[in-house]
Tab-separated table of C-alpha atoms in Angstrom:
chain	number	residue	atom	x	y	z
A	222	MET	CA	19.995	-19.134	-40.840
A	223	ASP	CA	21.897	-22.169	-39.509
A	224	PHE	CA	22.652	-20.177	-36.370
A	225	ASN	CA	18.966	-19.377	-35.817
A	226	VAL	CA	18.005	-23.017	-36.317
A	227	LYS	CA	20.637	-24.168	-33.837
A	228	LYS	CA	19.535	-21.533	-31.351
A	229	LEU	CA	15.907	-22.560	-31.758
A	230	ALA	CA	16.768	-26.238	-31.334
A	231	SER	CA	18.848	-25.449	-28.219
A	232	GLY	CA	15.999	-23.453	-26.720
A	233	ALA	CA	13.512	-26.218	-27.456
A	234	GLY	CA	15.830	-28.776	-25.852
A	235	LEU	CA	16.214	-26.638	-22.750
A	236	PHE	CA	12.453	-26.191	-22.493
A	237	PHE	CA	11.942	-29.947	-22.851
A	238	THR	CA	14.540	-30.696	-20.138
A	239	ARG	CA	12.834	-28.300	-17.736
A	240	ALA	CA	9.425	-29.768	-18.530
A	241	VAL	CA	10.678	-33.295	-17.836
A	242	GLN	CA	12.297	-32.189	-14.554
A	243	PHE	CA	9.132	-30.373	-13.458
A	244	THR	CA	6.921	-33.364	-14.292
A	245	GLU	CA	9.163	-35.832	-12.478
A	246	GLU	CA	9.164	-33.583	-9.400
A	247	LYS	CA	5.377	-33.497	-9.387
A	248	LEU	CA	5.301	-37.287	-9.670
A	249	GLY	CA	7.845	-37.647	-6.868
A	250	GLN	CA	10.420	-39.212	-9.180
A	251	ALA	CA	13.051	-36.477	-8.914
A	252	GLU	CA	14.599	-34.441	-6.121
A	253	LYS	CA	13.913	-30.720	-5.831
A	254	THR	CA	16.280	-28.101	-4.484
A	255	GLU	CA	14.441	-26.324	-1.677
A	256	LEU	CA	14.962	-22.667	-0.864
A	257	ASP	CA	15.776	-21.778	2.728
A	258	ALA	CA	12.991	-20.760	5.148
A	259	HIS	CA	14.007	-17.078	5.133
A	260	PHE	CA	13.782	-16.948	1.346
A	261	GLU	CA	10.368	-18.648	1.396
A	262	ASN	CA	9.156	-16.109	3.965
A	263	LEU	CA	10.360	-13.248	1.773
A	264	MET	CA	8.445	-14.648	-1.203
A	265	SER	CA	5.320	-15.189	0.876
A	266	ARG	CA	5.524	-11.614	2.185
A	267	ALA	CA	5.971	-10.273	-1.343
A	268	ASP	CA	2.971	-12.255	-2.621
A	269	CYS	CA	0.870	-10.964	0.277
A	270	THR	CA	1.973	-7.387	-0.446
A	271	LYS	CA	1.044	-7.706	-4.107
A	272	HIS	CA	-2.332	-9.275	-3.299
A	273	TRP	CA	-3.460	-6.584	-0.877
A	274	THR	CA	-1.895	-3.688	-2.763
A	275	GLU	CA	-3.904	-4.731	-5.808
A	276	LYS	CA	-7.142	-4.953	-3.799
A	277	ILE	CA	-6.559	-1.590	-2.093
A	278	PHE	CA	-5.660	0.004	-5.429
A	279	ARG	CA	-8.798	-1.294	-7.197
A	280	GLN	CA	-11.152	-0.312	-4.375
A	281	THR	CA	-9.578	3.152	-4.049
A	282	GLU	CA	-10.204	3.617	-7.760
A	283	VAL	CA	-13.867	2.757	-7.180
A	284	LEU	CA	-14.028	5.137	-4.210
A	285	LEU	CA	-12.557	8.035	-6.160
A	286	GLN	CA	-14.475	7.315	-9.368
A	287	PRO	CA	-17.588	5.139	-8.896
A	288	ASN	CA	-18.508	5.423	-12.587
A	289	PRO	CA	-16.941	2.409	-14.395
A	290	SER	CA	-17.261	4.097	-17.810
A	291	ALA	CA	-15.308	7.098	-16.552
A	292	ARG	CA	-12.623	4.781	-15.107
A	293	ILE	CA	-12.271	3.009	-18.464
A	294	GLU	CA	-11.983	6.371	-20.247
A	295	GLU	CA	-9.282	7.526	-17.819
A	296	PHE	CA	-7.481	4.201	-18.303
A	297	PHE	CA	-7.295	4.705	-22.084
A	298	TYR	CA	-6.106	8.290	-21.707
A	299	GLU	CA	-3.369	7.037	-19.386
A	300	LYS	CA	-2.276	4.247	-21.749
A	301	LEU	CA	-2.211	6.691	-24.664
A	302	ASP	CA	-0.105	9.049	-22.523
A	303	MET	CA	-2.700	11.786	-22.937
A	304	LYS	CA	-4.088	14.147	-20.315
A	305	ALA	CA	-7.675	13.330	-19.427
A	306	PRO	CA	-10.088	16.263	-19.739
A	307	SER	CA	-10.920	17.991	-16.473
A	308	ARG	CA	-14.274	16.865	-15.095
A	309	VAL	CA	-16.755	19.136	-13.350
A	310	THR	CA	-17.909	17.491	-10.122
A	311	ASN	CA	-21.594	16.995	-9.379
A	312	GLY	CA	-21.372	19.501	-6.543
A	313	GLU	CA	-19.927	22.187	-8.811
A	314	LEU	CA	-22.602	21.510	-11.418
A	315	LEU	CA	-25.401	21.670	-8.831
A	316	GLY	CA	-24.005	24.919	-7.452
A	317	GLN	CA	-23.929	26.409	-10.935
A	318	TYR	CA	-27.568	25.391	-11.557
A	319	MET	CA	-28.651	26.965	-8.268
A	320	GLU	CA	-26.890	30.230	-9.033
A	321	ASP	CA	-28.364	30.309	-12.552
A	322	ALA	CA	-31.820	29.657	-11.106
A	323	ALA	CA	-31.337	32.495	-8.599
A	324	LYS	CA	-30.709	34.899	-11.475
A	325	GLU	CA	-34.005	33.835	-13.060
A	326	PHE	CA	-36.020	34.067	-9.824
A	327	GLY	CA	-34.320	37.239	-8.659
A	328	SER	CA	-31.443	37.346	-6.209
A	329	GLU	CA	-33.305	39.830	-4.014
A	330	THR	CA	-36.098	37.350	-3.284
A	331	PRO	CA	-35.735	35.072	-0.210
A	332	TYR	CA	-35.643	31.976	-2.417
A	333	GLY	CA	-33.200	33.425	-4.902
A	334	ASN	CA	-30.941	34.794	-2.166
A	335	THR	CA	-30.785	31.404	-0.434
A	336	LEU	CA	-30.157	29.627	-3.747
A	337	ILE	CA	-27.108	31.827	-4.291
A	338	LYS	CA	-25.725	31.028	-0.826
A	339	VAL	CA	-26.404	27.277	-1.035
A	340	GLY	CA	-25.077	27.221	-4.600
A	341	GLU	CA	-21.823	28.786	-3.431
A	342	CYS	CA	-21.538	26.154	-0.675
A	343	GLU	CA	-22.142	23.365	-3.184
A	344	ARG	CA	-19.523	24.779	-5.553
A	345	ARG	CA	-17.019	24.995	-2.718
A	346	LEU	CA	-17.693	21.379	-1.786
A	347	GLY	CA	-17.414	20.323	-5.427
A	348	ALA	CA	-14.098	22.151	-5.795
A	349	ALA	CA	-12.838	20.504	-2.572
A	350	GLU	CA	-13.912	17.117	-3.930
A	351	ARG	CA	-12.046	17.708	-7.205
A	352	GLU	CA	-8.893	18.706	-5.320
A	353	PHE	CA	-9.242	15.620	-3.109
A	354	LEU	CA	-9.582	13.347	-6.160
A	355	GLN	CA	-6.557	14.881	-7.873
A	356	THR	CA	-4.400	14.805	-4.738
A	357	SER	CA	-5.357	11.211	-3.927
A	358	ALA	CA	-4.658	10.036	-7.458
A	359	ILE	CA	-1.170	11.564	-7.395
A	360	SER	CA	-0.103	10.835	-3.816
A	361	PHE	CA	-1.764	7.445	-3.268
A	362	LEU	CA	-2.951	5.698	-6.428
A	363	THR	CA	0.125	6.472	-8.541
A	364	PRO	CA	2.672	4.940	-6.093
A	365	LEU	CA	0.530	1.799	-5.753
A	366	ARG	CA	0.224	1.525	-9.536
A	367	ASN	CA	3.973	2.058	-9.951
A	368	PHE	CA	4.636	-0.834	-7.585
A	369	LEU	CA	2.215	-3.187	-9.360
A	370	GLU	CA	3.336	-2.264	-12.879
A	371	GLY	CA	7.013	-1.691	-12.120
A	372	ASP	CA	8.602	-3.272	-9.056
A	373	TRP	CA	6.279	-6.270	-8.942
A	374	ARG	CA	6.806	-7.113	-12.626
A	375	THR	CA	10.560	-7.021	-12.068
A	376	ILE	CA	10.256	-9.285	-9.024
A	377	SER	CA	8.014	-11.721	-10.931
A	378	LYS	CA	10.431	-11.828	-13.863
A	379	GLU	CA	13.429	-12.579	-11.627
A	380	ARG	CA	11.482	-15.225	-9.700
A	381	ARG	CA	10.555	-16.991	-12.953
A	382	LEU	CA	14.192	-16.903	-14.019
A	383	LEU	CA	15.235	-18.311	-10.621
A	384	GLU	CA	12.724	-21.157	-10.976
A	385	ASN	CA	14.043	-21.990	-14.458
A	386	LEU	CA	17.626	-22.032	-13.186
A	387	ARG	CA	16.513	-24.205	-10.281
A	388	LEU	CA	15.025	-26.711	-12.741
A	389	ASP	CA	18.283	-26.634	-14.731
A	390	LEU	CA	20.293	-27.249	-11.552
A	391	ASP	CA	18.169	-30.199	-10.479
A	392	ALA	CA	18.247	-31.631	-14.005
A	393	CYS	CA	22.071	-31.510	-13.841
A	394	LYS	CA	21.994	-33.314	-10.494
A	395	THR	CA	19.806	-36.013	-12.021
A	396	ARG	CA	22.119	-36.404	-15.033
A	397	LEU	CA	25.154	-36.674	-12.738
A	398	LYS	CA	23.511	-39.499	-10.804
A	399	LYS	CA	22.738	-41.372	-14.016
A	400	ALA	CA	26.024	-40.559	-15.794
A	401	LYS	CA	28.451	-43.292	-16.649
A	402	LEU	CA	32.054	-43.030	-15.542
A	403	ALA	CA	33.184	-41.518	-18.858
A	404	GLU	CA	30.455	-38.871	-18.708
A	405	ALA	CA	30.827	-38.014	-15.014
A	406	LYS	CA	33.435	-35.281	-15.484
A	407	ALA	CA	31.341	-33.370	-18.013
A	408	ALA	CA	28.248	-33.767	-15.842
A	409	GLU	CA	30.103	-32.423	-12.809
A	410	HIS	CA	31.196	-29.370	-14.802
A	411	GLU	CA	27.620	-28.731	-15.922
A	412	LEU	CA	26.469	-29.014	-12.323
A	413	ARG	CA	29.045	-26.487	-11.083
A	414	VAL	CA	28.034	-23.991	-13.773
A	415	ALA	CA	24.323	-24.493	-13.019
A	416	GLN	CA	24.934	-24.089	-9.271
A	417	THR	CA	26.840	-20.836	-9.819
A	418	GLU	CA	24.104	-19.386	-12.030
A	419	PHE	CA	21.409	-20.444	-9.572
A	420	ASP	CA	23.239	-18.928	-6.574
A	421	ARG	CA	23.783	-15.658	-8.442
A	422	GLN	CA	20.133	-15.419	-9.429
A	423	ALA	CA	18.993	-16.352	-5.908
A	424	GLU	CA	20.981	-13.416	-4.524
A	425	VAL	CA	19.474	-11.000	-7.085
A	426	THR	CA	15.966	-12.213	-6.271
A	427	ARG	CA	16.590	-12.063	-2.524
A	428	LEU	CA	17.675	-8.417	-2.735
A	429	LEU	CA	14.524	-7.539	-4.680
A	430	LEU	CA	12.313	-9.363	-2.186
A	431	GLU	CA	13.980	-7.626	0.753
A	432	GLY	CA	13.089	-4.344	-0.942
A	433	ILE	CA	9.453	-5.034	-0.022
A	434	SER	CA	10.236	-3.513	3.392
A	435	SER	CA	11.063	-0.217	1.680
A	436	THR	CA	7.850	-0.566	-0.329
A	437	HIS	CA	5.857	-0.812	2.901
A	438	VAL	CA	7.525	2.325	4.256
A	439	ASN	CA	6.785	4.201	1.025
A	440	HIS	CA	3.172	3.040	0.957
A	441	LEU	CA	2.770	4.025	4.597
A	442	ARG	CA	3.851	7.577	3.776
A	443	CYS	CA	1.453	7.642	0.808
A	444	LEU	CA	-1.364	6.336	3.011
A	445	ASN	CA	-0.775	9.147	5.499
A	446	GLU	CA	-0.966	11.680	2.662
A	447	PHE	CA	-4.219	10.086	1.500
A	448	VAL	CA	-5.720	10.422	4.997
A	449	GLU	CA	-4.581	14.057	5.202
A	450	ALA	CA	-6.274	14.753	1.855
A	451	GLN	CA	-9.467	13.094	3.104
A	452	ALA	CA	-9.385	15.107	6.327
A	453	ALA	CA	-8.946	18.367	4.397
A	454	TYR	CA	-11.872	17.394	2.159
A	455	TYR	CA	-14.259	16.412	4.944
A	456	LYS	CA	-13.343	19.520	6.877
A	457	GLN	CA	-15.411	21.406	4.327
A	458	TYR	CA	-18.501	19.624	5.704
A	459	ASP	CA	-18.860	21.959	8.684
A	460	LEU	CA	-22.641	22.225	9.048
A	461	ASP	CA	-22.345	24.808	11.805
A	462	GLU	CA	-20.499	27.149	9.440
A	463	TRP	CA	-22.940	26.366	6.636
A	464	PHE	CA	-25.961	27.280	8.727
A	465	ARG	CA	-24.429	30.585	9.786
A	466	PHE	CA	-23.463	31.403	6.190
A	467	ILE	CA	-26.926	30.609	4.828
A	468	GLY	CA	-28.642	32.352	7.750
A	469	LEU	CA	-30.362	29.371	9.377
A	470	PRO	CA	-30.557	29.075	13.185
A	471	THR	CA	-28.052	26.482	14.445
A	472	LYS	CA	-30.723	24.961	16.688
A	473	LEU	CA	-32.043	23.309	13.508
A	474	LEU	CA	-28.876	21.224	13.257
A	475	PRO	CA	-29.766	17.506	13.393
A	476	ASN	CA	-28.931	15.673	16.609
A	477	ALA	CA	-27.660	12.783	14.476
A	478	PHE	CA	-24.357	14.652	14.117
A	479	ALA	CA	-21.931	15.423	16.896
A	480	LEU	CA	-20.724	18.714	15.471
A	481	ASN	CA	-17.466	20.254	16.479
A	482	SER	CA	-15.765	22.814	14.268
A	483	THR	CA	-12.355	21.690	15.530
A	484	HIS	CA	-12.805	18.200	14.049
A	485	ALA	CA	-12.122	17.358	10.433
A	486	MET	CA	-15.491	15.701	9.798
A	487	ALA	CA	-18.927	15.254	11.359
A	488	THR	CA	-19.334	11.920	13.128
A	489	PRO	CA	-22.694	10.144	12.704
A	490	GLY	CA	-24.400	9.088	15.931
A	491	PRO	CA	-26.208	10.656	18.883
A	492	ALA	CA	-24.476	13.626	20.449
A	493	SER	CA	-22.815	12.623	23.714
A	494	GLU	CA	-21.971	14.840	26.633
A	495	GLY	CA	-19.171	14.372	29.090
A	496	ILE	CA	-17.068	12.253	26.705
A	497	THR	CA	-13.466	13.365	26.496
A	498	SER	CA	-11.675	13.182	23.171
A	499	PRO	CA	-8.498	11.054	23.164
A	500	VAL	CA	-6.512	14.134	22.168
A	501	GLU	CA	-7.712	15.912	25.315
A	502	THR	CA	-6.414	13.319	27.774
A	503	ASP	CA	-3.339	14.038	29.857
A	504	THR	CA	-0.093	13.513	27.996
A	505	LEU	CA	1.672	10.311	28.995
A	506	LYS	CA	4.772	11.146	31.035
A	507	ILE	CA	7.348	8.688	29.754
A	508	GLU	CA	9.855	9.359	32.516
A	509	GLU	CA	7.310	8.181	35.084
A	510	VAL	CA	6.490	4.923	33.305
A	511	GLN	CA	7.963	1.819	34.935
A	512	ALA	CA	8.325	-1.581	33.288
A	513	PRO	CA	5.929	-4.163	34.817
A	514	ALA	CA	7.308	-7.144	36.715
A	515	THR	CA	5.794	-9.459	34.084
A	516	GLY	CA	4.459	-8.944	30.589
A	517	THR	CA	7.529	-7.487	28.866
A	518	ARG	CA	8.445	-8.912	25.460
A	519	LYS	CA	11.219	-8.674	22.932
A	520	ALA	CA	10.394	-7.139	19.559
A	521	LYS	CA	12.278	-6.878	16.289
A	522	VAL	CA	12.056	-3.510	14.526
A	523	LEU	CA	10.839	-3.899	10.924
A	524	TYR	CA	11.441	-0.363	9.634
A	525	ASP	CA	13.277	2.802	10.645
A	526	TYR	CA	11.113	5.205	12.646
A	527	ASP	CA	11.842	8.810	13.604
A	528	ALA	CA	10.276	9.939	16.870
A	529	ALA	CA	7.737	12.736	16.428
A	530	ASP	CA	8.370	14.171	19.915
A	531	SER	CA	10.177	13.481	23.184
A	532	SER	CA	7.558	10.947	24.298
A	533	GLU	CA	8.444	8.596	21.400
A	534	LEU	CA	11.488	6.393	20.791
A	535	SER	CA	13.312	6.430	17.451
A	536	LEU	CA	13.899	2.999	15.920
A	537	LEU	CA	16.350	1.370	13.522
A	538	ALA	CA	15.362	-1.551	11.322
A	539	ASP	CA	16.410	-5.021	12.569
A	540	GLU	CA	17.306	-3.907	16.111
A	541	LEU	CA	15.810	-5.699	19.133
A	542	ILE	CA	14.041	-3.759	21.877
A	543	THR	CA	11.971	-4.571	24.957
A	544	VAL	CA	8.309	-3.592	24.799
A	545	TYR	CA	5.346	-3.550	27.142
A	546	THR	CA	2.025	-1.815	27.526
A	547	VAL	CA	0.644	0.389	30.273
A	548	PRO	CA	-2.966	0.854	31.414
A	549	GLY	CA	-5.023	3.289	29.357
A	550	MET	CA	-2.544	3.351	26.461
A	551	ASP	CA	-3.735	3.342	22.844
A	552	SER	CA	-3.594	-0.203	21.428
A	553	ASP	CA	-1.635	1.056	18.398
A	554	TRP	CA	1.347	1.922	20.621
A	555	LEU	CA	3.652	0.203	23.097
A	556	ILE	CA	6.358	1.423	25.433
A	557	GLY	CA	9.758	0.497	24.039
A	558	GLU	CA	13.062	0.361	25.922
A	559	ARG	CA	16.604	0.277	24.585
A	560	GLY	CA	19.184	0.437	27.335
A	561	ASN	CA	18.346	3.539	29.397
A	562	GLN	CA	16.194	5.000	26.607
A	563	LYS	CA	12.434	4.508	26.468
A	564	GLY	CA	9.417	5.955	24.730
A	565	LYS	CA	6.285	5.150	22.775
A	566	VAL	CA	6.731	3.016	19.641
A	567	PRO	CA	4.113	2.149	16.953
A	568	VAL	CA	3.039	-1.506	16.933
A	569	THR	CA	2.972	-1.622	13.108
A	570	TYR	CA	6.755	-1.112	13.028
A	571	LEU	CA	7.424	-4.159	15.211
A	572	GLU	CA	7.497	-7.930	14.994
A	573	LEU	CA	6.708	-9.235	18.481
A	574	LEU	CA	8.850	-12.194	19.462
A	575	SER	CA	7.802	-14.981	21.803
């Protein structure tokens, strides 16, 4: 019991000391140990990552499940570590109703026969939607949630601990300044201990913050998987194929859609002739590209990148390369050079230097 009382009193004293130090700093009556610029940039980058990851996560949830009641239900199932019941999509339900209606009207009648065909299309779309929702939840939402509920909580905890140790360190510095000659030795010892603990915690926190780069790489991979799932889903919306399956003449297709069975989705807008798709343009011949006399810049590589083909340049994090653009090149890419090697490099993997 005496031990618990002493421990409680010690904790209360420590809390009070930190509160006094914090208040005096705010009032400009005490010095504050500042973190170096690199450390501050790491914290700012981590805060920015958390902010936008949270927004993207919440809005993706709304996209995949617009019904707030259903989202709340899924949330409780998740917290209770229970599997949520499988939901029938609206498309699947509509398809089932159409097929049931066709049985009542007679499948040999024109109306009944068409109901069966349209109902099958609707069920296929509904099944594709369900697969898209499940794939997106696993490959995209889950990694974002794991970061917010796992990695970010760890980072926040270590940052709070670092701030507390920083307050302790500055409080020791203040006591040393005010200490009398007889108390100076003890105050110096306290300061050395506080400095050691602060430096150790700063290193732990720095390593966690630097891990945000790996988080970006992981989220980039998850984002690509999300886009692939979307493309596979929208590929089901091939109106040309639908019309042939149902038996409608394709001349009835609306001009509001530029239909092309080779594309993943129909693009709204007037159909245009004579417009060449970016994928149909001549492949850039890297060996023929020459660096311009002016306009080249240095760039620092943020993440490792493996070239997809011979026209691209593989990158290693933290290396410096020379970059420049060439006429007609996609704005998401630059030409990168490293010694006698050159190739296309993605802009998102670079930090352009002045």
